[in-house]
Amino acid sequence: PGHFVINDDAMANFDGGPTFEYSDPRRAKNIRWGTLNFDLGKNQVQSFLISNAIYWLEEFHFDGLRVDAVSNMLYLDYDEGDWTPNIYGNNVNLEGVDFIRRLNKEIFLRDPSYLMIAEESTAWPGVTQSIDQGGLGFNFKWNMGWMNDTLKFFKLDPLSRSYNYRLITFTFMYMFDENFILPFSHDEVVHGKESLLGKMPGDNRYRQFANLRLMEGYRMVYPGKKLSFMGNEIGQFLEWRFYEGLEWETLSREYNLEFQDYISTLNQLYLSEKALHHYDLSAKGIIFLEADNPDESIVAFIRKGEELSDCVICIFNFTPVERHNYRLGVPLPGSYRILLNSEMKEFGGNWLYQKEIFQTEDKAHQKQDYSIELVLPSLSLLLLVPDTIDEEALAKLQAKAAKGNSQQTSNQLSKFNS
């Protein structure tokens, strides 16, 4: 519904005049895309578009719809060229907002389990908020800011990432403003943009795949739902081309098979580890450990579920420098085990052996009461989970918090018990 093509045998000037498009040529023509804009204020146009959406959902049993170019329907000045303010003197397309709300209302009246996903690239508030609360009524939104910043960050020479560290951490400021989906979609692997693998820096396939494993791991454990375009999971070399199939022949190469196995492992962990999905859309699901370390370009956070021990600690080393004696704050006393190391040989990395179990020390670090020390492989993601919990130490910790001797400890326990 965002726009439609100018085509003599389609909807442009359908009956010899502007039927589906605006009568005002300035509003009708979309200069940026060379298309026409629907006149969303006409009842017959709204009926046509909403009926079309219902048709795809009910007759073809789609799970939902991703609505393209929502920004073009929200703003009068989104396109290039002249524009006229609305009756209130601002740039909001009132007819567009009304149409979007009516579309979502009609869809969810039929089945509230449908997915209505906005591809919206601005900071318009309440895209996934209910209509009753003043929102647009979608239940998900593509996180275009996260996608753009993440791809821009990973395209950089890893040794210069410390100067662009904010690209990877700024998204933490708004990660729960909407119900987000993290998209590596068709839009990012067409029209000369290269495949995801082609975007990765490095002078050899090993370095490129190391970056790609790190980026895909970052997406999978970052809060929010996931979307990946076909071919991403096999490390396709060429960008997607509509006139031929995917590069299935790449799976005859060992490193593509290793990467496919890595993606399969990530998918299985996302399903099996409740902490990675239970609070996907809530700030309850994350505690930041390291988000201000540009010199080493390290980020660390805890993904969290309902139970005290239901947590996954995620550490990212975004540089090709192996970090020794890295101290990591952990929330519970006892031991932790490695759940995933993206640099293991089985995934195409260069680590043959990984120490699996780490005992906690009574050293507070990163606002946690305990810590462990480990080695961070270069260009890697490490995931750790509790292996054993020291019940005696935990009881002392709880008693200490109950006495009010440690506000920090109390805060941490309340986070894990909330």
XYZ file of C-alpha atoms in Angstrom:
418
model
C 0.000 0.000 0.000
C 3.001 2.339 0.185
C 3.032 3.074 -3.553
C 2.330 1.428 -6.932
C 3.986 1.300 -10.341
C 3.317 3.654 -13.237
C 2.155 1.210 -15.891
C -0.215 1.730 -18.799
C -1.984 -1.593 -18.288
C -2.284 -1.395 -14.500
C -3.790 1.100 -12.014
C -2.258 4.396 -13.123
C -5.043 6.658 -14.461
C -7.267 3.605 -14.192
C -10.384 5.086 -15.812
C -8.590 7.825 -17.675
C -8.148 9.921 -14.566
C -6.615 9.713 -11.082
C -8.679 6.922 -9.518
C -6.259 5.225 -7.121
C -3.694 8.044 -6.960
C -4.130 11.603 -5.687
C -5.670 14.232 -7.968
C -2.902 16.643 -6.979
C 0.101 15.633 -9.132
C 2.514 16.759 -6.420
C 1.037 14.210 -4.007
C 0.372 11.562 -6.637
C 3.874 11.193 -8.048
C 6.581 9.547 -5.977
C 9.776 11.146 -7.251
C 12.201 8.996 -5.262
C 10.896 5.665 -6.557
C 9.351 6.699 -9.879
C 5.946 5.403 -8.797
C 2.531 6.704 -7.724
C 1.139 7.186 -4.236
C -2.285 5.808 -3.297
C -4.868 8.411 -2.278
C -5.366 6.867 1.140
C -8.148 9.294 1.982
C -10.570 7.682 -0.485
C -12.884 5.062 1.011
C -12.754 2.961 -2.155
C -8.937 2.921 -2.076
C -8.901 1.890 1.584
C -11.459 -0.837 0.823
C -9.410 -2.109 -2.123
C -6.156 -2.275 -0.139
C -7.611 -3.773 3.042
C -9.566 -6.360 1.035
C -6.337 -7.253 -0.735
C -4.534 -7.808 2.573
C -7.360 -9.988 3.920
C -7.351 -11.996 0.685
C -3.695 -12.980 1.077
C -4.153 -13.880 4.740
C -7.387 -15.837 4.507
C -7.236 -17.434 1.063
C -3.523 -18.243 1.020
C -3.153 -18.777 4.784
C -0.239 -16.394 5.259
C 0.957 -16.015 8.862
C 1.149 -12.262 8.400
C 2.197 -9.366 6.220
C 5.264 -7.159 6.167
C 4.028 -3.708 5.119
C 6.603 -1.946 2.976
C 7.416 1.782 2.953
C 5.265 2.715 5.947
C 7.177 6.003 6.300
C 5.932 7.059 2.868
C 2.365 6.763 4.175
C 3.079 8.610 7.435
C 4.848 11.762 6.255
C 3.817 14.319 3.655
C 7.456 15.323 3.156
C 9.008 11.845 3.083
C 9.543 12.075 -0.681
C 11.648 14.593 -2.550
C 10.128 17.783 -3.955
C 7.419 20.199 -2.812
C 4.812 19.264 -0.235
C 1.836 20.905 1.445
C 1.290 20.794 5.238
C -1.880 19.238 6.654
C -4.711 21.216 8.266
C -2.654 21.461 11.468
C 0.363 22.865 9.661
C 2.657 19.860 10.100
C 4.010 17.027 7.948
C 1.817 14.145 9.145
C -0.229 12.405 6.464
C -3.497 12.181 8.377
C -5.170 9.990 5.741
C -2.200 7.621 5.795
C -2.293 7.262 9.583
C -6.055 6.613 9.446
C -5.608 3.957 6.762
C -2.844 2.112 8.652
C -4.900 1.986 11.839
C -7.982 0.794 9.976
C -5.931 -1.871 8.164
C -4.520 -3.302 11.397
C -7.858 -3.109 13.185
C -9.605 -5.069 10.421
C -6.845 -7.700 10.305
C -6.740 -8.347 14.042
C -10.539 -8.464 14.315
C -10.318 -11.563 12.147
C -7.435 -13.243 13.975
C -5.289 -11.626 16.696
C -2.481 -14.128 16.009
C -1.656 -12.603 12.612
C 1.717 -10.861 12.228
C 1.468 -7.286 10.982
C 5.018 -6.047 10.540
C 5.964 -2.451 9.729
C 8.986 -1.668 7.581
C 9.311 1.846 8.981
C 12.641 3.660 8.996
C 11.989 6.700 11.210
C 11.467 7.286 14.921
C 7.665 7.554 14.648
C 6.438 6.703 18.181
C 4.063 3.839 18.947
C 4.305 1.869 15.713
C 3.671 -1.355 17.651
C 1.456 0.255 20.267
C -2.270 -0.521 20.267
C -4.633 1.825 18.458
C -6.521 2.432 21.715
C -3.297 3.836 23.171
C -2.657 6.080 20.192
C -0.360 3.697 18.318
C -0.493 2.465 14.731
C -1.555 -1.031 15.761
C 1.207 -3.167 14.219
C 2.501 -5.950 16.449
C 6.068 -5.887 15.089
C 8.459 -3.454 13.454
C 11.683 -4.049 11.564
C 14.560 -2.528 13.522
C 16.083 -0.613 10.617
C 18.382 1.392 12.902
C 19.881 -1.767 14.382
C 20.284 -3.304 10.931
C 21.955 -0.252 9.382
C 24.307 0.374 12.320
C 25.248 -3.302 12.661
C 26.054 -3.749 8.978
C 27.987 -0.488 8.899
C 29.991 -1.566 11.955
C 30.842 -5.001 10.570
C 31.906 -3.628 7.186
C 34.685 -1.711 8.937
C 38.240 -2.937 9.231
C 38.109 -4.609 12.686
C 41.136 -2.637 13.850
C 39.208 0.613 13.337
C 36.054 -0.534 15.135
C 37.153 1.031 18.410
C 36.640 4.453 16.791
C 33.102 3.452 15.764
C 32.112 1.531 18.906
C 28.977 3.647 19.324
C 27.497 2.071 16.188
C 27.135 -1.196 18.073
C 26.082 0.274 21.440
C 23.758 3.143 20.478
C 21.002 0.653 19.647
C 20.897 -0.320 23.342
C 19.221 3.049 23.979
C 16.028 2.158 22.098
C 16.032 -1.644 21.857
C 12.688 -1.946 23.680
C 10.928 1.146 22.332
C 8.970 -1.115 19.947
C 8.383 -4.833 19.415
C 11.346 -5.242 17.104
C 12.385 -7.776 14.489
C 16.094 -7.839 13.567
C 16.187 -8.110 9.763
C 18.916 -9.233 7.420
C 16.426 -9.171 4.585
C 16.315 -9.234 0.789
C 16.884 -5.469 0.780
C 20.427 -5.917 2.101
C 21.671 -8.483 -0.437
C 20.496 -7.042 -3.801
C 21.237 -4.180 -6.223
C 25.010 -4.176 -5.806
C 24.980 -4.341 -1.990
C 26.704 -7.771 -2.002
C 25.850 -10.820 0.081
C 26.336 -10.744 3.860
C 29.609 -12.619 3.388
C 30.674 -10.148 0.702
C 30.200 -7.259 3.129
C 32.616 -8.752 5.658
C 36.167 -7.321 5.753
C 39.242 -9.510 5.505
C 41.811 -10.623 2.982
C 40.812 -14.283 3.132
C 37.743 -16.477 3.541
C 38.708 -17.434 7.099
C 38.611 -13.824 8.317
C 35.386 -13.096 6.420
C 33.611 -16.134 7.867
C 34.868 -15.287 11.381
C 33.239 -11.857 11.086
C 30.075 -13.368 9.629
C 29.786 -15.917 12.454
C 30.245 -13.125 14.976
C 27.607 -10.924 13.326
C 25.041 -13.725 13.029
C 25.694 -14.720 16.645
C 25.250 -11.124 17.755
C 21.868 -10.982 15.999
C 20.688 -14.264 17.478
C 21.353 -13.386 21.132
C 20.352 -9.698 20.854
C 16.800 -9.072 22.164
C 14.155 -9.137 19.458
C 12.749 -11.550 16.911
C 14.895 -12.688 13.990
C 14.511 -12.513 10.207
C 17.050 -13.835 7.723
C 16.802 -13.943 3.955
C 17.331 -17.200 2.059
C 20.976 -17.893 1.303
C 22.266 -16.118 4.406
C 22.378 -19.438 6.257
C 24.823 -21.052 3.819
C 27.233 -18.123 3.521
C 26.332 -17.355 -0.082
C 29.154 -15.566 -1.941
C 27.094 -13.692 -4.527
C 24.260 -11.315 -3.783
C 20.738 -12.580 -4.442
C 19.613 -12.534 -8.068
C 15.942 -12.995 -8.872
C 16.642 -14.735 -12.170
C 18.423 -17.776 -10.725
C 18.441 -20.025 -7.678
C 20.601 -19.872 -4.579
C 24.248 -20.961 -4.620
C 23.580 -24.480 -3.391
C 26.877 -25.555 -4.936
C 28.668 -23.671 -2.142
C 27.741 -26.536 0.177
C 30.351 -28.624 -1.612
C 32.921 -26.439 0.185
C 33.973 -27.300 3.713
C 33.787 -23.754 5.084
C 30.226 -23.255 3.840
C 29.130 -26.524 5.437
C 30.817 -25.444 8.689
C 29.008 -22.123 8.578
C 25.680 -23.835 7.888
C 26.302 -26.044 10.932
C 27.046 -22.949 13.014
C 23.738 -21.322 11.989
C 21.922 -24.556 12.801
C 23.555 -24.582 16.243
C 22.526 -20.962 16.879
C 18.925 -21.744 15.911
C 18.828 -24.741 18.248
C 20.286 -22.735 21.139
C 17.739 -19.957 20.596
C 14.968 -22.522 20.984
C 16.447 -24.521 23.854
C 17.761 -21.673 26.021
C 14.723 -19.935 27.458
C 16.774 -16.897 28.467
C 17.377 -16.114 24.771
C 13.693 -15.724 23.932
C 11.454 -15.558 27.015
C 11.835 -11.793 27.542
C 12.721 -11.000 23.937
C 10.626 -7.829 23.939
C 11.204 -6.642 27.503
C 14.000 -4.942 29.421
C 13.555 -7.706 32.026
C 15.495 -9.933 29.668
C 18.894 -8.221 29.672
C 21.548 -6.938 32.091
C 24.531 -5.098 30.608
C 28.013 -5.992 31.803
C 30.309 -4.298 29.292
C 29.028 -1.547 27.005
C 31.707 1.110 27.405
C 34.926 -0.483 26.219
C 35.788 1.046 22.853
C 39.541 0.462 23.222
C 39.119 -3.320 23.186
C 35.771 -3.268 21.309
C 34.206 -5.763 23.716
C 30.503 -5.953 24.572
C 28.989 -8.266 27.194
C 25.505 -8.740 28.591
C 23.352 -11.295 30.385
C 20.208 -12.630 28.711
C 17.815 -13.701 31.410
C 14.712 -15.860 31.895
C 12.368 -16.299 34.840
C 14.448 -18.553 37.098
C 17.481 -17.509 39.121
C 19.753 -19.876 37.219
C 18.106 -19.344 33.842
C 20.610 -17.009 32.223
C 23.021 -16.910 29.286
C 26.075 -14.644 29.442
C 27.074 -13.281 26.021
C 30.532 -11.820 25.315
C 31.581 -10.339 21.965
C 35.138 -9.581 20.891
C 34.795 -7.456 17.757
C 38.537 -7.254 17.003
C 41.058 -9.773 15.581
C 43.013 -9.621 18.846
C 42.840 -12.501 21.324
C 42.145 -11.107 24.811
C 43.840 -12.962 27.682
C 42.921 -12.681 31.371
C 39.593 -11.041 30.587
C 37.597 -10.677 33.791
C 33.856 -11.172 33.434
C 31.290 -10.329 36.090
C 28.764 -13.100 36.823
C 25.589 -12.986 38.908
C 25.762 -16.285 40.826
C 28.471 -18.116 42.796
C 29.600 -21.533 41.577
C 30.820 -22.540 38.146
C 29.990 -21.663 34.546
C 30.399 -23.671 31.357
C 30.918 -22.644 27.761
C 27.751 -23.128 25.739
C 29.181 -21.813 22.462
C 32.485 -20.555 21.092
C 32.087 -19.257 17.535
C 35.820 -19.761 16.898
C 35.832 -23.528 17.370
C 37.320 -25.576 14.529
C 34.014 -27.380 13.914
C 32.474 -24.040 12.848
C 35.444 -22.999 10.694
C 37.422 -21.210 13.422
C 40.951 -21.876 14.668
C 40.290 -23.155 18.219
C 40.831 -26.883 18.616
C 40.265 -26.960 22.374
C 38.083 -24.933 24.723
C 38.293 -24.974 28.505
C 34.693 -25.681 29.389
C 34.256 -25.010 33.135
C 35.148 -21.810 35.011
C 34.948 -21.412 38.802
C 33.765 -18.086 40.194
C 35.938 -15.912 42.393
C 34.763 -13.616 45.201
C 35.796 -10.578 43.182
C 33.084 -8.083 42.342
C 33.266 -6.877 38.759
C 30.990 -5.173 36.249
C 28.432 -4.555 39.029
C 28.247 -8.279 39.791
C 29.335 -9.819 43.104
C 31.347 -12.599 41.486
C 33.582 -12.972 38.463
C 35.545 -15.415 36.359
C 38.625 -15.031 34.188
C 38.846 -16.339 30.653
C 40.391 -15.923 27.207
C 38.364 -14.226 24.494
C 39.183 -15.586 21.031
C 39.624 -13.010 18.297
C 36.488 -12.036 16.377
C 34.335 -14.261 18.546
C 31.123 -14.797 20.430
C 31.239 -16.731 23.707
C 28.100 -17.925 25.468
C 28.258 -19.165 29.071
C 25.602 -20.658 31.343
C 25.635 -21.642 35.053
C 26.911 -25.190 35.523
C 26.709 -25.513 39.326
C 25.499 -22.999 41.880
C 27.282 -22.749 45.239
C 24.232 -22.960 47.486
C 26.166 -22.069 50.659
C 27.668 -18.963 49.063
C 24.302 -18.090 47.584
C 22.666 -18.335 51.020
C 25.291 -15.964 52.419
C 24.667 -13.614 49.532
C 20.936 -13.644 50.212
C 21.478 -13.088 53.940
C 23.790 -10.181 53.186
C 21.179 -8.644 50.933
C 18.458 -9.171 53.561
C 20.497 -7.199 56.103
C 20.812 -4.357 53.679
C 24.608 -4.413 53.774
C 24.924 -4.457 50.031
C 22.534 -2.402 47.941
C 24.337 -3.616 44.821
C 23.869 -7.258 45.830
C 20.234 -6.672 46.681
C 19.635 -5.041 43.328
C 21.216 -7.952 41.470
C 19.212 -10.542 43.383
C 15.987 -8.627 42.863
C 16.688 -8.570 39.117
C 17.115 -12.324 39.046
C 14.137 -13.024 41.296
C 11.691 -10.550 39.742
